[in-house]
Coordinates of C-alpha atoms and ligand atoms in Angstrom, one line a residue:
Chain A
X214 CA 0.0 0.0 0.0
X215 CA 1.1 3.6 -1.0
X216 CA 1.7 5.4 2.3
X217 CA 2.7 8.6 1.0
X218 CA 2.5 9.8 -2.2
X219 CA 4.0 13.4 -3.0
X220 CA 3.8 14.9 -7.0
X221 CA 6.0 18.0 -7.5
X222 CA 6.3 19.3 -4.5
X223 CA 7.0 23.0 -3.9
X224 CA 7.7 25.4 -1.3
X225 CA 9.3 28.4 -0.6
X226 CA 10.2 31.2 2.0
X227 CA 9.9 34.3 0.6
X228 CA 12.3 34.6 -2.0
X229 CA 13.9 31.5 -1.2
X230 CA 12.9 27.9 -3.0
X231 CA 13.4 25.5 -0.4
X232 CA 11.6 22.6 -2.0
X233 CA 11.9 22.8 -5.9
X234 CA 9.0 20.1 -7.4
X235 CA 9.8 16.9 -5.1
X236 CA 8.3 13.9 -5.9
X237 CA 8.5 9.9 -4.7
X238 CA 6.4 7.1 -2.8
X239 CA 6.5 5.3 0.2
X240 CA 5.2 1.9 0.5
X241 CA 3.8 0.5 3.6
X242 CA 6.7 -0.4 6.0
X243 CA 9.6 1.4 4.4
X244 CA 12.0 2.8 5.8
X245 CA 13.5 5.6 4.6
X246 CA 16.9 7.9 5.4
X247 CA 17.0 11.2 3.8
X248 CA 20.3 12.3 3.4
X249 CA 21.7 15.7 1.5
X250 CA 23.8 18.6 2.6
X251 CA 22.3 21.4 5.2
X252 CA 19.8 23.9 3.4
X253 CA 18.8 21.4 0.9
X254 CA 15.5 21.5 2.4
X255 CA 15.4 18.2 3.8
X256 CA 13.5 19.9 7.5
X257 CA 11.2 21.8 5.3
X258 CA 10.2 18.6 3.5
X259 CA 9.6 16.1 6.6
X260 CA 7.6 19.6 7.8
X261 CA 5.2 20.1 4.7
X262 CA 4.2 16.2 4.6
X263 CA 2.8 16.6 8.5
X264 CA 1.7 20.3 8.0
X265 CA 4.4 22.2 10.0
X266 CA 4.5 23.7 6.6
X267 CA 2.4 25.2 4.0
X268 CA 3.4 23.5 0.7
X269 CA 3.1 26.5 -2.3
X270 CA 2.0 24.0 -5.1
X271 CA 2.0 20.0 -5.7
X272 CA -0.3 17.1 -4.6
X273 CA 0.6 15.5 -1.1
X274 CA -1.1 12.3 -0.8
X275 CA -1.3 10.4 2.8
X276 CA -2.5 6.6 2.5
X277 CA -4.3 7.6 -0.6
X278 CA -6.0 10.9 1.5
X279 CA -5.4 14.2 -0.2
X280 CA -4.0 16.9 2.0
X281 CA -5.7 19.4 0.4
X282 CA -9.3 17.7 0.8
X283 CA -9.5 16.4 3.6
X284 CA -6.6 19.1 5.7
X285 CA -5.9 18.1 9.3
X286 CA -7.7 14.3 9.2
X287 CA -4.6 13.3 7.4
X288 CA -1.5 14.4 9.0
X289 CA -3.0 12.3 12.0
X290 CA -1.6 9.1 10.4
X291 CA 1.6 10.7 11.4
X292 CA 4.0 10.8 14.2
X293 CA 7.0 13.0 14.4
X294 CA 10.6 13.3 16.5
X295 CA 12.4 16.3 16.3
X296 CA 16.1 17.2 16.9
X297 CA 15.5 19.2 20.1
X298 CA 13.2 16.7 21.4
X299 CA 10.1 19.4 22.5
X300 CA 9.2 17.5 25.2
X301 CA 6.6 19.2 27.6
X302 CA 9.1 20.4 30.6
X303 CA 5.6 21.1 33.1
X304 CA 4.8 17.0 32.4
X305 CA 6.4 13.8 33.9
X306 CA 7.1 11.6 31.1
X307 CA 4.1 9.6 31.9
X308 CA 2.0 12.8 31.3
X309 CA 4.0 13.6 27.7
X310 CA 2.7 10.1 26.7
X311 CA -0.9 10.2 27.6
X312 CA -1.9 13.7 27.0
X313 CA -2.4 13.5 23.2
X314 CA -4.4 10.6 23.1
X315 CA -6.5 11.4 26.6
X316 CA -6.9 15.0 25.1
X317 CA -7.2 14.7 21.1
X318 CA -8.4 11.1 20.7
X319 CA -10.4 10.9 24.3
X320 CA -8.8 7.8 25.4
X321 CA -10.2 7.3 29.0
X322 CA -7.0 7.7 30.9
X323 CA -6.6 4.2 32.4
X324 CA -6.1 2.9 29.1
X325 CA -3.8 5.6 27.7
X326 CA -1.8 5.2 31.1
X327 CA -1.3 1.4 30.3
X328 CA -0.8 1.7 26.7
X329 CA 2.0 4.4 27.8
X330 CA 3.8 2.3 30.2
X331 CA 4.0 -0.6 27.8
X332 CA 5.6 1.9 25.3
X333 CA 8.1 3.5 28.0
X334 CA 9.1 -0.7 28.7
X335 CA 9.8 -0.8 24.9
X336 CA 11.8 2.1 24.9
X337 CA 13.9 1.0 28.0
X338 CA 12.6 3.9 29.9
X339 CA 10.5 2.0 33.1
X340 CA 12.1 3.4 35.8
X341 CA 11.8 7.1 34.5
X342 CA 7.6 7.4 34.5
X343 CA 7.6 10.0 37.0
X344 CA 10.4 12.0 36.2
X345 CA 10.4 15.2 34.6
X346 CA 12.1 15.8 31.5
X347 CA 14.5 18.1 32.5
X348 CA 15.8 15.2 35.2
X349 CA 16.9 12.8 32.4
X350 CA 20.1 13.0 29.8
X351 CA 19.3 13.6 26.4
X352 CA 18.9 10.2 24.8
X353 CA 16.6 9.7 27.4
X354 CA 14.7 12.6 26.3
X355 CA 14.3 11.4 22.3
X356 CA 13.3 7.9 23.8
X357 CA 10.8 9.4 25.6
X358 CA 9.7 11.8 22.6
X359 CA 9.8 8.8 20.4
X360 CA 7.6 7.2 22.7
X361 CA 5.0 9.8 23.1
X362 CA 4.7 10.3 19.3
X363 CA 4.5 6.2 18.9
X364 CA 1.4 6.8 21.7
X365 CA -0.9 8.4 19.0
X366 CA -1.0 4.9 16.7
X367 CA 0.4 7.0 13.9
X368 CA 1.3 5.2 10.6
X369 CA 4.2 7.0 9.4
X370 CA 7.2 8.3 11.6
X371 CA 9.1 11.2 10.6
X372 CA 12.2 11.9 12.5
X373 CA 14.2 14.7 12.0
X374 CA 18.0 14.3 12.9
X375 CA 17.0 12.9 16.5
X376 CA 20.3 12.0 17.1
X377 CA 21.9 15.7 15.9
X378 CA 21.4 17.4 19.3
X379 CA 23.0 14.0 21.8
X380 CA 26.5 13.5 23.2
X381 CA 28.1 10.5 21.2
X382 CA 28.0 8.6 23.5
X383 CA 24.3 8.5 23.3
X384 CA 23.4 7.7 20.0
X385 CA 23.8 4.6 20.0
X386 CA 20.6 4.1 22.1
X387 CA 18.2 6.4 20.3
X388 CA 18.9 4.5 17.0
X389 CA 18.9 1.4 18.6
X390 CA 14.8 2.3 19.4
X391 CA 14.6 3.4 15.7
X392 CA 16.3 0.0 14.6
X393 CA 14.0 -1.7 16.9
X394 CA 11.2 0.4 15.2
X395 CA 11.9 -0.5 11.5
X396 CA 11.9 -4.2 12.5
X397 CA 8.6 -3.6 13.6
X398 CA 7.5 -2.4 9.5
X399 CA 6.5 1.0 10.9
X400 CA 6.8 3.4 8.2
X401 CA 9.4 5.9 8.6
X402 CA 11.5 8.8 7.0
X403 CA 14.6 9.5 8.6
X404 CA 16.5 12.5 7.7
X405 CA 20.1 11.7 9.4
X406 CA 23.7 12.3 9.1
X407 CA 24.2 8.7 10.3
X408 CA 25.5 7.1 7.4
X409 CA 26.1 4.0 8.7
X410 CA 22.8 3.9 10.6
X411 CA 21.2 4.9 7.4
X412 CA 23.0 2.0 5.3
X413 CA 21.4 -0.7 8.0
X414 CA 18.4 0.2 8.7
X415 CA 17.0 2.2 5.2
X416 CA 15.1 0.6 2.4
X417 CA 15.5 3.3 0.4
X418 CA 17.9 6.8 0.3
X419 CA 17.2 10.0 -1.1
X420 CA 19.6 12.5 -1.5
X421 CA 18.8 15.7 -1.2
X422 CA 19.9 18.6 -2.8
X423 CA 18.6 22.4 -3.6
X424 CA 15.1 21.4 -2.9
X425 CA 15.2 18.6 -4.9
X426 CA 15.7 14.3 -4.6
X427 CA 18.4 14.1 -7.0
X428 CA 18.8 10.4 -5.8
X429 CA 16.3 7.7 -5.0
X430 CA 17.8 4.5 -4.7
X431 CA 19.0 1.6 -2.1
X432 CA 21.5 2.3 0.1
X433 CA 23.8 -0.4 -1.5
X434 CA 24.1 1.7 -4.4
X435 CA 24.5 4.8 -2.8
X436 CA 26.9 4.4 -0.5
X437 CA 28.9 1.7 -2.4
X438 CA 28.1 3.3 -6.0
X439 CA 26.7 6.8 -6.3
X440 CA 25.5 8.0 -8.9
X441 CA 26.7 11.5 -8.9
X442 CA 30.0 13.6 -8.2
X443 CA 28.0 15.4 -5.6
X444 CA 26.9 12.8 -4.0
X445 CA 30.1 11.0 -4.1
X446 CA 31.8 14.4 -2.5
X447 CA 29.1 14.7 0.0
X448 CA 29.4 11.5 1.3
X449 CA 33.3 11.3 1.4
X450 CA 33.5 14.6 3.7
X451 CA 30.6 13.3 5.6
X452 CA 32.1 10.2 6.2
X453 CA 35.5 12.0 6.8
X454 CA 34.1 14.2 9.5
X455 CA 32.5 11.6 11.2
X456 CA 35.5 9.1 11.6
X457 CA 37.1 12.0 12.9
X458 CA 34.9 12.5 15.6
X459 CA 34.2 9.2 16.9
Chain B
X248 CA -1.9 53.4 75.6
X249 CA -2.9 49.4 74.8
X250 CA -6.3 50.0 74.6
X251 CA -6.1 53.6 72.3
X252 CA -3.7 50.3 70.0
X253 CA -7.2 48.2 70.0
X254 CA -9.0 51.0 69.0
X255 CA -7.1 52.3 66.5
X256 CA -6.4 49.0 65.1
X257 CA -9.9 48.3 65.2
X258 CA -10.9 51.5 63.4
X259 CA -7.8 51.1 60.5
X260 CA -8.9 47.5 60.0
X261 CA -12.5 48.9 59.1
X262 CA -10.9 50.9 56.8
X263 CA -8.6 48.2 55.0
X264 CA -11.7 46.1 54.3
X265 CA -12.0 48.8 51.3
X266 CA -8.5 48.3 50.5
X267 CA -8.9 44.5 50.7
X268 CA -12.4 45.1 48.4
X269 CA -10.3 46.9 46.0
X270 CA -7.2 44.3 45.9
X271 CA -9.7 41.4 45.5
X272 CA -11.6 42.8 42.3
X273 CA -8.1 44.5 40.7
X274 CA -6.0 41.2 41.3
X275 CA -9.1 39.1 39.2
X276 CA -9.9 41.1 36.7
X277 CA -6.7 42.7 35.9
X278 CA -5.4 39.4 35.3
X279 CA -8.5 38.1 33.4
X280 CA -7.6 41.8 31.1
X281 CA -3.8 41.0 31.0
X282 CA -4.1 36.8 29.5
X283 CA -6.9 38.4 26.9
X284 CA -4.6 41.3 26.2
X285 CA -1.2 39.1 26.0
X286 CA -3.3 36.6 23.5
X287 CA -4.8 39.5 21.6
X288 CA -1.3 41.2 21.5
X289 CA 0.4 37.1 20.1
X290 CA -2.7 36.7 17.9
X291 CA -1.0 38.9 14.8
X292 CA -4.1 40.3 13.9
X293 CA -3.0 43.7 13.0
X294 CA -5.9 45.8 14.4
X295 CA -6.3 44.1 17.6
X296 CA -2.8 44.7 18.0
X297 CA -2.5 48.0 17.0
X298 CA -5.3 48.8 19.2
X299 CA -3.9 46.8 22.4
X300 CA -0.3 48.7 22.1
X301 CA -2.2 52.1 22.4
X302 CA -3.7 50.5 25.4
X303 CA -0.4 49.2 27.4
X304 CA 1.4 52.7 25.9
X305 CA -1.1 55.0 27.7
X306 CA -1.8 53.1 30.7
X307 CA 1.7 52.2 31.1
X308 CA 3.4 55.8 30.7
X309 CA 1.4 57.6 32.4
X310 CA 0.8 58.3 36.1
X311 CA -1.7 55.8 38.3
X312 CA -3.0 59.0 39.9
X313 CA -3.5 60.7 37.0
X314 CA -5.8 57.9 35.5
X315 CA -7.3 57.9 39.0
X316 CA -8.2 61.6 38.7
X317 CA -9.1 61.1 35.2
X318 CA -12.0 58.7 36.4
X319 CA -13.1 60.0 39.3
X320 CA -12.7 64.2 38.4
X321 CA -12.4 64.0 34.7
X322 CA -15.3 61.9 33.7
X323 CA -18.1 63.7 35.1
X324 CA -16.9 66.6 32.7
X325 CA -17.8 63.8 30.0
X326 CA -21.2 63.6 31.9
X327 CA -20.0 59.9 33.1
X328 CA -20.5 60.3 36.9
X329 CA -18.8 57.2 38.8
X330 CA -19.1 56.7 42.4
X331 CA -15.1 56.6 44.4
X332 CA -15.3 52.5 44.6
X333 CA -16.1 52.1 41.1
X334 CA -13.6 54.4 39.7
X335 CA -11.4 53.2 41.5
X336 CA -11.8 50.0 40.6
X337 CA -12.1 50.3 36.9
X338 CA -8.9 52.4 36.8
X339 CA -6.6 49.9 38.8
X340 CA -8.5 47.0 36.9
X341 CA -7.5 49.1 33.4
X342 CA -3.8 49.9 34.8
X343 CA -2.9 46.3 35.9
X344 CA -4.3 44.6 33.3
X345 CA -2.0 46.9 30.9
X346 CA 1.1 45.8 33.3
X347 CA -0.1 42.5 33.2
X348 CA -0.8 42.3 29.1
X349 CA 3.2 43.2 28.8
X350 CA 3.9 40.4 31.5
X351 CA 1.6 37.8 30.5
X352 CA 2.9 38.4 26.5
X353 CA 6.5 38.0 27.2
X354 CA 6.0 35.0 29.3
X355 CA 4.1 33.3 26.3
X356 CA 6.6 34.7 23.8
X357 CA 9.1 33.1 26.1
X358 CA 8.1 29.5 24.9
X359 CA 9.9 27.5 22.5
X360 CA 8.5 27.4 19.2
X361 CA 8.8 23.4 19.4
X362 CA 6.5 23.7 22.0
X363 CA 3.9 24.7 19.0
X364 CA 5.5 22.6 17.2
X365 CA 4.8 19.1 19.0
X366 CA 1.4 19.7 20.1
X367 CA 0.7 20.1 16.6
X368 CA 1.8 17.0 15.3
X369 CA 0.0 15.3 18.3
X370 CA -3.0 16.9 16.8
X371 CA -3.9 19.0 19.4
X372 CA -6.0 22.3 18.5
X373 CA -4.9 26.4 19.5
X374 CA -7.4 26.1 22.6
X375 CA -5.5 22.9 23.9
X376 CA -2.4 23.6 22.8
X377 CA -2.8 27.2 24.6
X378 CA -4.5 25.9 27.8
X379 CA -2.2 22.7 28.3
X380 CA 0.7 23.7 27.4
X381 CA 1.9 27.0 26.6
X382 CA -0.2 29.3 29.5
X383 CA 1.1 26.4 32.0
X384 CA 4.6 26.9 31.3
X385 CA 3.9 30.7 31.5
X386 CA 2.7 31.0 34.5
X387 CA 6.1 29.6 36.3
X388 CA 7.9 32.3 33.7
X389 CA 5.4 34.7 34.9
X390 CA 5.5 34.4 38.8
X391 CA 8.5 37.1 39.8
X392 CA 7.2 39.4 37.6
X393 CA 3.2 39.2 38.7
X394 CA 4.6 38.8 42.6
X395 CA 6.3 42.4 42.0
X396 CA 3.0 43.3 40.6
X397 CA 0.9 42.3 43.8
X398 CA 3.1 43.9 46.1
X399 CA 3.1 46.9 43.8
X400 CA -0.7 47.0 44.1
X401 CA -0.9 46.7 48.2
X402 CA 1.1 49.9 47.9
X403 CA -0.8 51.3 44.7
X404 CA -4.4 50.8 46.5
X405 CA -3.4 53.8 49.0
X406 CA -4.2 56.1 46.3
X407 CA -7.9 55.4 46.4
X408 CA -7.6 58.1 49.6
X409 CA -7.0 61.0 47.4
X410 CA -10.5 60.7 45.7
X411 CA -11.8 60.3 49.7
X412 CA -12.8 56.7 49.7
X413 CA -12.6 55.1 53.2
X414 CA -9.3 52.7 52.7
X415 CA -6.8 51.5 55.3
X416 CA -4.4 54.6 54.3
X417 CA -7.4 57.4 54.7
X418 CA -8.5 55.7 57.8
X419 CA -5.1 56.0 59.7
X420 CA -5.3 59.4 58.2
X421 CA -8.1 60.7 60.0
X422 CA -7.3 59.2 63.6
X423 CA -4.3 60.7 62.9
X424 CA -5.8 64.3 62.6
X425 CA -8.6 63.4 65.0
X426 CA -6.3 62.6 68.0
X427 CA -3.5 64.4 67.2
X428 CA -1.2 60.9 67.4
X429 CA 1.4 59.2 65.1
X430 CA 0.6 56.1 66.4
X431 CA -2.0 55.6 63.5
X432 CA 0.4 55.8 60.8
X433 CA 2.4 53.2 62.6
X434 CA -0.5 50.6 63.0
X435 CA -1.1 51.5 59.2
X436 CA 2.4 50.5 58.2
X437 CA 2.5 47.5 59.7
X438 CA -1.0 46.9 58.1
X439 CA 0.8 47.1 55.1
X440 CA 3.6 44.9 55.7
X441 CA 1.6 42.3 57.1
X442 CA -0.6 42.2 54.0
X443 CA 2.8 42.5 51.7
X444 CA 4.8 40.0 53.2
X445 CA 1.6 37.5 53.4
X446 CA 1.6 38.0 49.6
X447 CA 5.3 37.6 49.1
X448 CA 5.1 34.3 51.4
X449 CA 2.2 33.4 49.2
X450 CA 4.1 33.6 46.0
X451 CA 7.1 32.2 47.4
X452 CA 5.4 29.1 48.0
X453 CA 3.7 28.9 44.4
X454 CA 7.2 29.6 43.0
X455 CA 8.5 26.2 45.0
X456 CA 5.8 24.1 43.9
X457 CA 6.1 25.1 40.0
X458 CA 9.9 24.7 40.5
X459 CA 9.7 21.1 40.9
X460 CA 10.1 20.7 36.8
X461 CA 13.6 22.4 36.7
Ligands
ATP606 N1 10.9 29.3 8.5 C1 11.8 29.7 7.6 N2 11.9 30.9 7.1 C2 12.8 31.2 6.2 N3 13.7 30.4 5.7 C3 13.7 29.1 6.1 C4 12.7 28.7 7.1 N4 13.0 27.4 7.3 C5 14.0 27.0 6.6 N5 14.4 28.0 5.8 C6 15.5 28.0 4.9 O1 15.3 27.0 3.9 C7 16.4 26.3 3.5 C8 16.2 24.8 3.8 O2 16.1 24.6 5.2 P1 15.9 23.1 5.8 O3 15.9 23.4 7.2 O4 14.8 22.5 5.2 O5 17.3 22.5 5.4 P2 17.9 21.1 5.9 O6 18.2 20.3 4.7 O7 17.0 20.5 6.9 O8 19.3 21.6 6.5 P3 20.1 21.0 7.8 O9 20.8 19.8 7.4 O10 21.0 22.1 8.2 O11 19.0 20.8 8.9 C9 17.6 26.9 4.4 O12 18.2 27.8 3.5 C10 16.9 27.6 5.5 O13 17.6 28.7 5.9
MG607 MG1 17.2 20.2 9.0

């Protein structure tokens, strides 16, 4: 089944094109990294397909559901994660998970409270129910926020760099609940620096660049074959900068 | 000596039930005015914002007194005769709420746009999103600044004498002059600090419990 379906995308701010007629599919249970270099638009892209943004012209299909006809009833087939996490500081964590669904789906609160400690389990994140956000490290934070997006059912994940923001050392645990995630054959776009991560776990790449997909393909060809000179250059200071990090 | 204290006390406290009146209805409603003024000033609606930065302009830069006078003296001019509690009133209710409009706007302008940003994508609409999250988070941001503003308006409310109305200030005022005695004034201050420091207490308190998140 078509998940998402977008036809010459465009969007722009002011002046600026950001996106610059974008088009592709995603099936049912595909997982997919978006890669490209900064500016290319790869935020504003994950940000029109859940409404963030105002898309200028182009069709934006969501499991067959036009954005345009039926406006908010589609985006909530979505989840997203975002870089900084945006977790409610007043809340506990248990209170991030259930307030969407209590409040915008009127789960009765038992239930959501259940539902939420089952996902806090999956994301290795028991112990930390009735802690406050600002009480737990960073990866903790983008587990939580992973789980309280995963709370709403959605059937398409977008996650925007959720590792950009952590410490090294705790990457590893945030993609490890992605990995786990994409095993599952939750639908998700992933835009990521993570190249390696992105080689594992994708079905599919795009590369990004200038508001445009110049590159759809599997991450076997991409990484081991690109197409392009830009990508190839891209991917060679990328991968430079990151073995000098680590 | 003790018993002209009682007395005096007795006759003062009379007086600050006025004062208390007053503090009651401005504290509500100014704060009612300021969270629809802060809102109207965020919701980028030109007009309404045009119109609400005239407000907090005038109200904010000019005198208290001025605006009291205006009501009580100025008004009737207008042939709009208000009785000294209602004036009153409706002047520190207008002045607050202009104070509090500035407060309450930077506190909510204070938030992180993800904040917006993830209650959207959870689906949740302006009202929830406004009433769950953002004005929650504002309040804590908003505490220090409203505190100064109660204190501000225990000391504020002894204005009300100048347009005669029977307050804890005017009361002191005329035992004072009636038995020639300072001891009046004295009872009156300590009025005052007792009801200021009951306030900061109070605030300090609310401070503590919303500190728990940070
Ligand atoms: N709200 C906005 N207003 C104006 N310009 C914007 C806005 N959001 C993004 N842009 C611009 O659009 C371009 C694309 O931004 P976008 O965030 O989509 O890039 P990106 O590929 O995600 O980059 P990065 O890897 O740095 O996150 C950039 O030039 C950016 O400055
Ligand atoms: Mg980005």
């Amino acid at each position: 089944m078509e998940m998402i379906k977008a036809k010459n995308i465009y969007k722009s701010f002011g002046e600026l094109e950001v996106l610059s007629g974008v088009s592709f599919n995603v099936n049912q249970g595909e997982a997919i990294s978006i890669i490209g270099p900064s500016g290319s638009g790869k935020s504003t892209l994950l940000r029109s397909l859940i409404g963030l943004e105002e898309i200028n012209s182009g069709e934006l299909y969501i499991e067959g559901i036009s954005i345009k006809e039926s406006g908010k009833k589609a985006y909530e087939k979505m989840g997203m994660v975002f870089q900084g996490f945006n977790l409610f500081p007043h809340k506990t964590v248990l209170e991030n998970l259930i307030e969407a669904p209590v409040v915008v789906k009127g789960e009765k609160k038992a239930e959501a409270q259940a539902k939420a400690e089952e996902l806090l389990k999956k994301v290795g994140l028991s112990d930390k129910v009735d802690s406050y956000p600002a009480q737990l490290s960073g990866g903790q934070k983008q587990r939580v926020a992973i789980a309280r997006a995963l709370a709403m059912e959605p059937d398409i994940m977008l996650f925007d760099e959720p590792t950009s923001s952590l410490d090294p050392e705790l990457v590893g645990e945030v993609l490890t609940v992605i990995r786990d995630l994409a095993e599952e054959n939750i639908t998700m776009l992933i835009v990521t620096h993570e190249m390696g991560f992105a080689r594992d776990v994708s079905d599919r790449v795009f590369f990004m660049d200038h508001g445009k997909i110049i590159s759809d393909t599997v991450p076997e060809k991409i990484f081991v074959n690109p197409e392009s000179e830009r990508i190839k250059s891209f991917l060679t200071k990328i991968l430079s900068q990151t073995n000098s990090s680590h | 000596m003790f018993d002209y204290i009682i007395n005096v006390s007795g006759y003062i406290l009379e007086g600050s039930i006025v004062t208390f009146q007053l503090y009651f209805v401005t504290a509500i409603f100014s704060v009612i005015v300021g969270i629809a003024g802060a809102l109207g000033k965020i919701s980028k609606i030109p007009l309404l914002e045009s119109i609400l930065s005239l407000y907090t302009w005038v109200f904010r830069g000019t005198p208290l007194l001025l605006q009291l006078f205006f009501a009580y003296y100025g008004l009737p001019v207008l042939g709009i005769t208000l009785q000294p509690f209602p004036a009153a009133a409706l002047t520190f209710i207008i002045n607050y709420g202009a104070y509090f409009t500035e407060i309450f706007r930077g506190g909510i302008e204070s938030i992180d746009e993800g904040q917006y940003e993830a209650a959207k994508v959870l689906g949740m609409n302006y009202r929830q999103t406004m009433s769950r999250i953002i004005i929650p988070q504002t309040v804590k941001r908003v505490l220090p600044a409203t505190s100064n503003e109660a204190i501000n308006l225990v000391k504020d409310s002894a204005l009300v004498a100048v347009i005669g109305l029977g307050d804890l200030l005017r009361a002191a005022k005329v035992a004072v002059t009636r038995d020639f005695s300072i001891i009046p004034f004295i009872i009156a201050a300590v009025f005052y600090l007792v009801i200021s420091s009951v306030i900061v207490t109070a605030f300090r308190k609310l401070e503590e419990k919303y500190s728990v998140y940070e």
